[in-house]
PDB file of C-alpha atoms in Angstrom:
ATOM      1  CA  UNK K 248    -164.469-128.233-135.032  1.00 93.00           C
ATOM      2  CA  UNK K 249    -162.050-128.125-131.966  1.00 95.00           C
ATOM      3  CA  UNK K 250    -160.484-124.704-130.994  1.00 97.00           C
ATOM      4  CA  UNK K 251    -157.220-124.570-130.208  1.00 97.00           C
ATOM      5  CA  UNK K 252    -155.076-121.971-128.965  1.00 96.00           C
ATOM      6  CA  UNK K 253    -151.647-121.443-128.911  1.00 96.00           C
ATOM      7  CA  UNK K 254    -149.519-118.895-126.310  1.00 94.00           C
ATOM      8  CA  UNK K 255    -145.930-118.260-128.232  1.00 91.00           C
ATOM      9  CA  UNK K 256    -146.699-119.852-131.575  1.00 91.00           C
ATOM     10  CA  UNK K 257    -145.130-117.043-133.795  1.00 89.00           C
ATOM     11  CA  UNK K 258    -142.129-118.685-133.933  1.00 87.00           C
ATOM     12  CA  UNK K 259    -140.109-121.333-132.185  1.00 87.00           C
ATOM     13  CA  UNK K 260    -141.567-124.513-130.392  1.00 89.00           C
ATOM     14  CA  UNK K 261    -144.897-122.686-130.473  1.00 89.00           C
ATOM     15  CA  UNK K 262    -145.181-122.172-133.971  1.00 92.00           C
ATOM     16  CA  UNK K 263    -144.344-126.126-134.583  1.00 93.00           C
ATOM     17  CA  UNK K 264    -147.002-127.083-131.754  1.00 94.00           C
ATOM     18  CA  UNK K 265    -149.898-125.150-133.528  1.00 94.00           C
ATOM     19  CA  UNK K 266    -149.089-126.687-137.073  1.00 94.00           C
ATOM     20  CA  UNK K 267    -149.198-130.068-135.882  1.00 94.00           C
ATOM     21  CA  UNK K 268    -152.586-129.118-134.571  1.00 95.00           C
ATOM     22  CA  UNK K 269    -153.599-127.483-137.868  1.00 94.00           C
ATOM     23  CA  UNK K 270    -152.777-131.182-139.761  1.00 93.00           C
ATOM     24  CA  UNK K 271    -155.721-132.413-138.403  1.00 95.00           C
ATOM     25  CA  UNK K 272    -158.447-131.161-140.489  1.00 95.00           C
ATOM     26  CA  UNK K 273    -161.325-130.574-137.301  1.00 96.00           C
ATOM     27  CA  UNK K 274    -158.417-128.867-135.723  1.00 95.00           C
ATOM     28  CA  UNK K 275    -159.016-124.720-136.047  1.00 95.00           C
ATOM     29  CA  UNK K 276    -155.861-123.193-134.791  1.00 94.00           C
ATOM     30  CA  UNK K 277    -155.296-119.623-132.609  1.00 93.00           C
ATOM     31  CA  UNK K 278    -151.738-118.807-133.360  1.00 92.00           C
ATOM     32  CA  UNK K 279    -150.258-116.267-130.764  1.00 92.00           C
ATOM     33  CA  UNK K 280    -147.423-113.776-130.981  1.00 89.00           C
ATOM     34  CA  UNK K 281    -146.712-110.890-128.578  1.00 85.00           C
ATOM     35  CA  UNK K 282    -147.009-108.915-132.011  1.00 81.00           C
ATOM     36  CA  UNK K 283    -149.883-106.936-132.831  1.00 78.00           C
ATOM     37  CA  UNK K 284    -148.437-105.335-136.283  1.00 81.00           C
ATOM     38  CA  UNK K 285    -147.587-108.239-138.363  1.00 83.00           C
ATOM     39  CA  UNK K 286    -147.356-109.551-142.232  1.00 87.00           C
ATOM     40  CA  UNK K 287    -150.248-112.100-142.317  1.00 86.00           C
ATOM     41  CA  UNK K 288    -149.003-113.007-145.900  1.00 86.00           C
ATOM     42  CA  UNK K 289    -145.877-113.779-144.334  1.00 89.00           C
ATOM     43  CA  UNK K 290    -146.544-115.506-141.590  1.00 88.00           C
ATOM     44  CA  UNK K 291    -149.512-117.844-143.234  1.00 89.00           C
ATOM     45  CA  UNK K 292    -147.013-118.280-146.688  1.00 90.00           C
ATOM     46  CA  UNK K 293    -146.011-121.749-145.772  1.00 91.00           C
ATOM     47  CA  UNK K 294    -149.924-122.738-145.250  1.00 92.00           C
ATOM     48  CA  UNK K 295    -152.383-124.115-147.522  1.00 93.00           C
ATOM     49  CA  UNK K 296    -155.188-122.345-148.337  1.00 94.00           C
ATOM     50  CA  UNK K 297    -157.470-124.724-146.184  1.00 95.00           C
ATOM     51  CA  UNK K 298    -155.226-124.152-143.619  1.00 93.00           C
ATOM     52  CA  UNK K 299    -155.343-120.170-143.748  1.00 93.00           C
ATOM     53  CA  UNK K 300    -159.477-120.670-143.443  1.00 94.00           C
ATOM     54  CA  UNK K 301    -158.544-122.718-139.974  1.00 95.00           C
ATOM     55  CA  UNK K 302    -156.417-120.297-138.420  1.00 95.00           C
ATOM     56  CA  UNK K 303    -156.066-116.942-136.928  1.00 92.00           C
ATOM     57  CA  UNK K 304    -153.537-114.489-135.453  1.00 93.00           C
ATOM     58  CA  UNK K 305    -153.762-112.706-132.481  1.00 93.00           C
ATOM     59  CA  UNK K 306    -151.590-110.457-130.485  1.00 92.00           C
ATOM     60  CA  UNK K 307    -151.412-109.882-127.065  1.00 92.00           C
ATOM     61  CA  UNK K 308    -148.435-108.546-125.360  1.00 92.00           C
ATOM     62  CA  UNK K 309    -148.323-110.692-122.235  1.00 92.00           C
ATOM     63  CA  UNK K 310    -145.427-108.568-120.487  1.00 91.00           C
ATOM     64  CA  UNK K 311    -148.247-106.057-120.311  1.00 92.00           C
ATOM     65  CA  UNK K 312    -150.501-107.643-118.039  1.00 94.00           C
ATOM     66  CA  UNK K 313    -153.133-104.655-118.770  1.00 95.00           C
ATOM     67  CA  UNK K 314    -153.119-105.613-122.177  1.00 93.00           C
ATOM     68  CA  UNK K 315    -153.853-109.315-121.392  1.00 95.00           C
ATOM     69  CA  UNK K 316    -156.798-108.858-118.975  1.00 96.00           C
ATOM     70  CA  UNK K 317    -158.016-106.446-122.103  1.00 94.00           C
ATOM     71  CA  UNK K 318    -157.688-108.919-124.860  1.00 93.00           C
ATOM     72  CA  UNK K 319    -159.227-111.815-123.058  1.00 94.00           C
ATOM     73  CA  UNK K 320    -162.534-111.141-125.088  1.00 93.00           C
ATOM     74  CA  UNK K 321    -160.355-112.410-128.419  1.00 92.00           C
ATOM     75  CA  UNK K 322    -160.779-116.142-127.011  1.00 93.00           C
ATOM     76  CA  UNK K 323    -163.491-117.796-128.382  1.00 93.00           C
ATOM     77  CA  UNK K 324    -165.306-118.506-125.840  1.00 94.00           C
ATOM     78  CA  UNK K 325    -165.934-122.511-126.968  1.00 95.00           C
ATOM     79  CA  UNK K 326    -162.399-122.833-126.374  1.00 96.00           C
ATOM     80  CA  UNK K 327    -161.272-126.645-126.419  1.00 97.00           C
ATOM     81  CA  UNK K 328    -157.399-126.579-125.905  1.00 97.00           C
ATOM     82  CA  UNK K 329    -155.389-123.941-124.241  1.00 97.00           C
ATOM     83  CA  UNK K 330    -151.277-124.613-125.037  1.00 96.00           C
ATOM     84  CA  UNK K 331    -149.357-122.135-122.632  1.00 94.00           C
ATOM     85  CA  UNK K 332    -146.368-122.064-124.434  1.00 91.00           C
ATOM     86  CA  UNK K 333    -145.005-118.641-124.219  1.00 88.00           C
ATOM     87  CA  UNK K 334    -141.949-117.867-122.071  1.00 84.00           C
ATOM     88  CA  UNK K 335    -139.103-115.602-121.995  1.00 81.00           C
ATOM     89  CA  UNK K 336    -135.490-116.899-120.740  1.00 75.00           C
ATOM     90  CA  UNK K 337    -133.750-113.633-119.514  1.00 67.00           C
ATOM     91  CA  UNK K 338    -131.404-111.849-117.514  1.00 58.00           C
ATOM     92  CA  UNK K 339    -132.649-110.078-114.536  1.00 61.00           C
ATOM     93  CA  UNK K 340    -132.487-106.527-115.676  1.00 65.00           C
ATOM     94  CA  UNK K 341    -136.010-107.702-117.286  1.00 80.00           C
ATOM     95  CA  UNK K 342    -137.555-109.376-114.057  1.00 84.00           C
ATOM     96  CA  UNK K 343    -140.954-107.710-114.352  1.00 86.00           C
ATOM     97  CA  UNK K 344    -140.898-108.945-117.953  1.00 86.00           C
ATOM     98  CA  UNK K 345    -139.879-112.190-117.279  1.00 85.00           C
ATOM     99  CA  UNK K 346    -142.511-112.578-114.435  1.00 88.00           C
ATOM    100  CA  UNK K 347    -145.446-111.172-116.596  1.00 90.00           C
ATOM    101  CA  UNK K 348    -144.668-113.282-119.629  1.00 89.00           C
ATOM    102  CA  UNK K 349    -143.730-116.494-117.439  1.00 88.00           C
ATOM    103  CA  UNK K 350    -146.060-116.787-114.796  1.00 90.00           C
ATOM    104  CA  UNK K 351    -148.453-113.655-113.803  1.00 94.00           C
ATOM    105  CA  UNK K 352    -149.954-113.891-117.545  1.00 94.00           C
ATOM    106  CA  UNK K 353    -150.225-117.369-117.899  1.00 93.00           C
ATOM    107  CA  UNK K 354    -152.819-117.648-114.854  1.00 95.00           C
ATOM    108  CA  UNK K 355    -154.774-114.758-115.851  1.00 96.00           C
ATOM    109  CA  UNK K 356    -155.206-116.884-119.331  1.00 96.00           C
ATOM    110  CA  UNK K 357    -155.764-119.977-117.829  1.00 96.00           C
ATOM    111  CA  UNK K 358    -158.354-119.293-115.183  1.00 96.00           C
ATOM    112  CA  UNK K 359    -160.105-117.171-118.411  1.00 96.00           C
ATOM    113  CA  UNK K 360    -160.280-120.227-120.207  1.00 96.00           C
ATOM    114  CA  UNK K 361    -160.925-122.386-117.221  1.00 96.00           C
ATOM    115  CA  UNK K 362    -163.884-120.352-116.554  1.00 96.00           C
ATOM    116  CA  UNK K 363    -164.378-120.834-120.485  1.00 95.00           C
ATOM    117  CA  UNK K 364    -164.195-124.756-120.718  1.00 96.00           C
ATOM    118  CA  UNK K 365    -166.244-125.075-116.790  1.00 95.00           C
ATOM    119  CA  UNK K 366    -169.176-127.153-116.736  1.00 93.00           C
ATOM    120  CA  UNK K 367    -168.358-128.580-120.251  1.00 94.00           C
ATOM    121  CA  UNK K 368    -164.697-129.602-120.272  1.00 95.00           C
ATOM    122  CA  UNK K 369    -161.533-128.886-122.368  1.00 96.00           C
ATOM    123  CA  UNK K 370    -157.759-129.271-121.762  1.00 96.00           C
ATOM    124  CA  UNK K 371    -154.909-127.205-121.042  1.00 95.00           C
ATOM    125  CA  UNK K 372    -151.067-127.608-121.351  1.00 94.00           C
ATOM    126  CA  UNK K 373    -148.437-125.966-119.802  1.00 91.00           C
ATOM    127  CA  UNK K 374    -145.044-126.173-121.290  1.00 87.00           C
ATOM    128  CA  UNK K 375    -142.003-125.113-119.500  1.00 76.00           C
ATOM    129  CA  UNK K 376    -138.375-125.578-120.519  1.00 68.00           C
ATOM    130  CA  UNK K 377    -134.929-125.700-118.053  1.00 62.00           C
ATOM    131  CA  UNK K 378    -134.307-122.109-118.467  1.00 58.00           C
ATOM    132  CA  UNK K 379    -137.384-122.015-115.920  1.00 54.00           C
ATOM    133  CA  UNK K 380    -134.903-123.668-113.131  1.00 59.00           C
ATOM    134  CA  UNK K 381    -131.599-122.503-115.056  1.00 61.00           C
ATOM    135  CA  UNK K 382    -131.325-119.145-115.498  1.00 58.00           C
ATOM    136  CA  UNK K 383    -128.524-117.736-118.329  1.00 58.00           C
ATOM    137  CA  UNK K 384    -127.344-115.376-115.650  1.00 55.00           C
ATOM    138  CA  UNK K 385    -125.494-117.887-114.322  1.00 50.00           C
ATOM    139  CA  UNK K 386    -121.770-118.198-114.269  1.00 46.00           C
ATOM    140  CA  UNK K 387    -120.122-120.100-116.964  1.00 51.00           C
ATOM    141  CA  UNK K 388    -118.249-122.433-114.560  1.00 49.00           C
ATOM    142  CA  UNK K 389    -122.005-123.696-113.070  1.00 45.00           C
ATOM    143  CA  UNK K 390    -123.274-124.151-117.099  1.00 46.00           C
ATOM    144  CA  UNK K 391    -120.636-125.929-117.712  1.00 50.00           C
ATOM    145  CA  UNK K 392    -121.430-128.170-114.689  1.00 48.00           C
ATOM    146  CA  UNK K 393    -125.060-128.612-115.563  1.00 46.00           C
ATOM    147  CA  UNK K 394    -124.099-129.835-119.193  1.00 52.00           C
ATOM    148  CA  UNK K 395    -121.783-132.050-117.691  1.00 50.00           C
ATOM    149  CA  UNK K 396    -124.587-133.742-116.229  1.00 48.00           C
TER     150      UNK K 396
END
């Protein structure tokens, strides 16, 4: 069974990205929210019960870069696909955040995993959207020229 695991999959892009993975019946699926307190009925309602025994939930606030370096252990460590989809578009007052989530947790995940998959090979994924080169604290006369484009 391949082992996949998904950064940002609570909800959003994430959350789509992990199902499609959890069609595939080999697939077993890590979903990932910054939440450590859910509703697991909730959030597993819309999945079969075959697909509740292929999945998991786990936690990890990754603007806290303590409690990423802490959780690490909660990888498997046959890890086959890493998705680093989790990302935060902000206004500066939350720079630290934004830099944790965005870029210093990322790489503390990925050379985990790389570390994980050495010698025997696995894949990851990065995924990074517009906001990364557009920030909304722009003004409204330069979005307006960007749509334009």
């Amino acid at each position: 069974m391949r082992k996949i695991f998904v950064t940002g999959s609570s909800r959003g892009i994430g959350n789509q990205i992990a199902k499609s993975f959890l069609k595939d019946p080999s697939n077993f699926v890590i979903f990932h929210g910054s939440s450590k307190s859910i509703d697991y009925d909730e959030f597993f309602s819309d999945f079969t019960p075959e697909e509740r025994l292929r999945s998991i939930y786990i936690g990890i606030d990754l603007s806290n870069t303590e409690d990423v370096k802490n959780c690490l252990d909660l990888i498997p460590p046959d890890i086959d696909v890493f998705v680093n989809n989790a990302g935060v578009y902000s206004t500066p007052n939350r720079l630290e955040d934004i830099l944790n989530i965005n870029f210093v947790s990322p790489i503390l995940i990925s050379n985990w995993i790389y570390k994980l998959m050495r010698g025997r090979g696995g894949i990851i994924i990065n995924i990074n959207s517009l906001a990364g080169i557009y920030p909304n604290f722009r003004s409204e006369e330069h979005t307006s020229e960007l749509q334009s484009h």
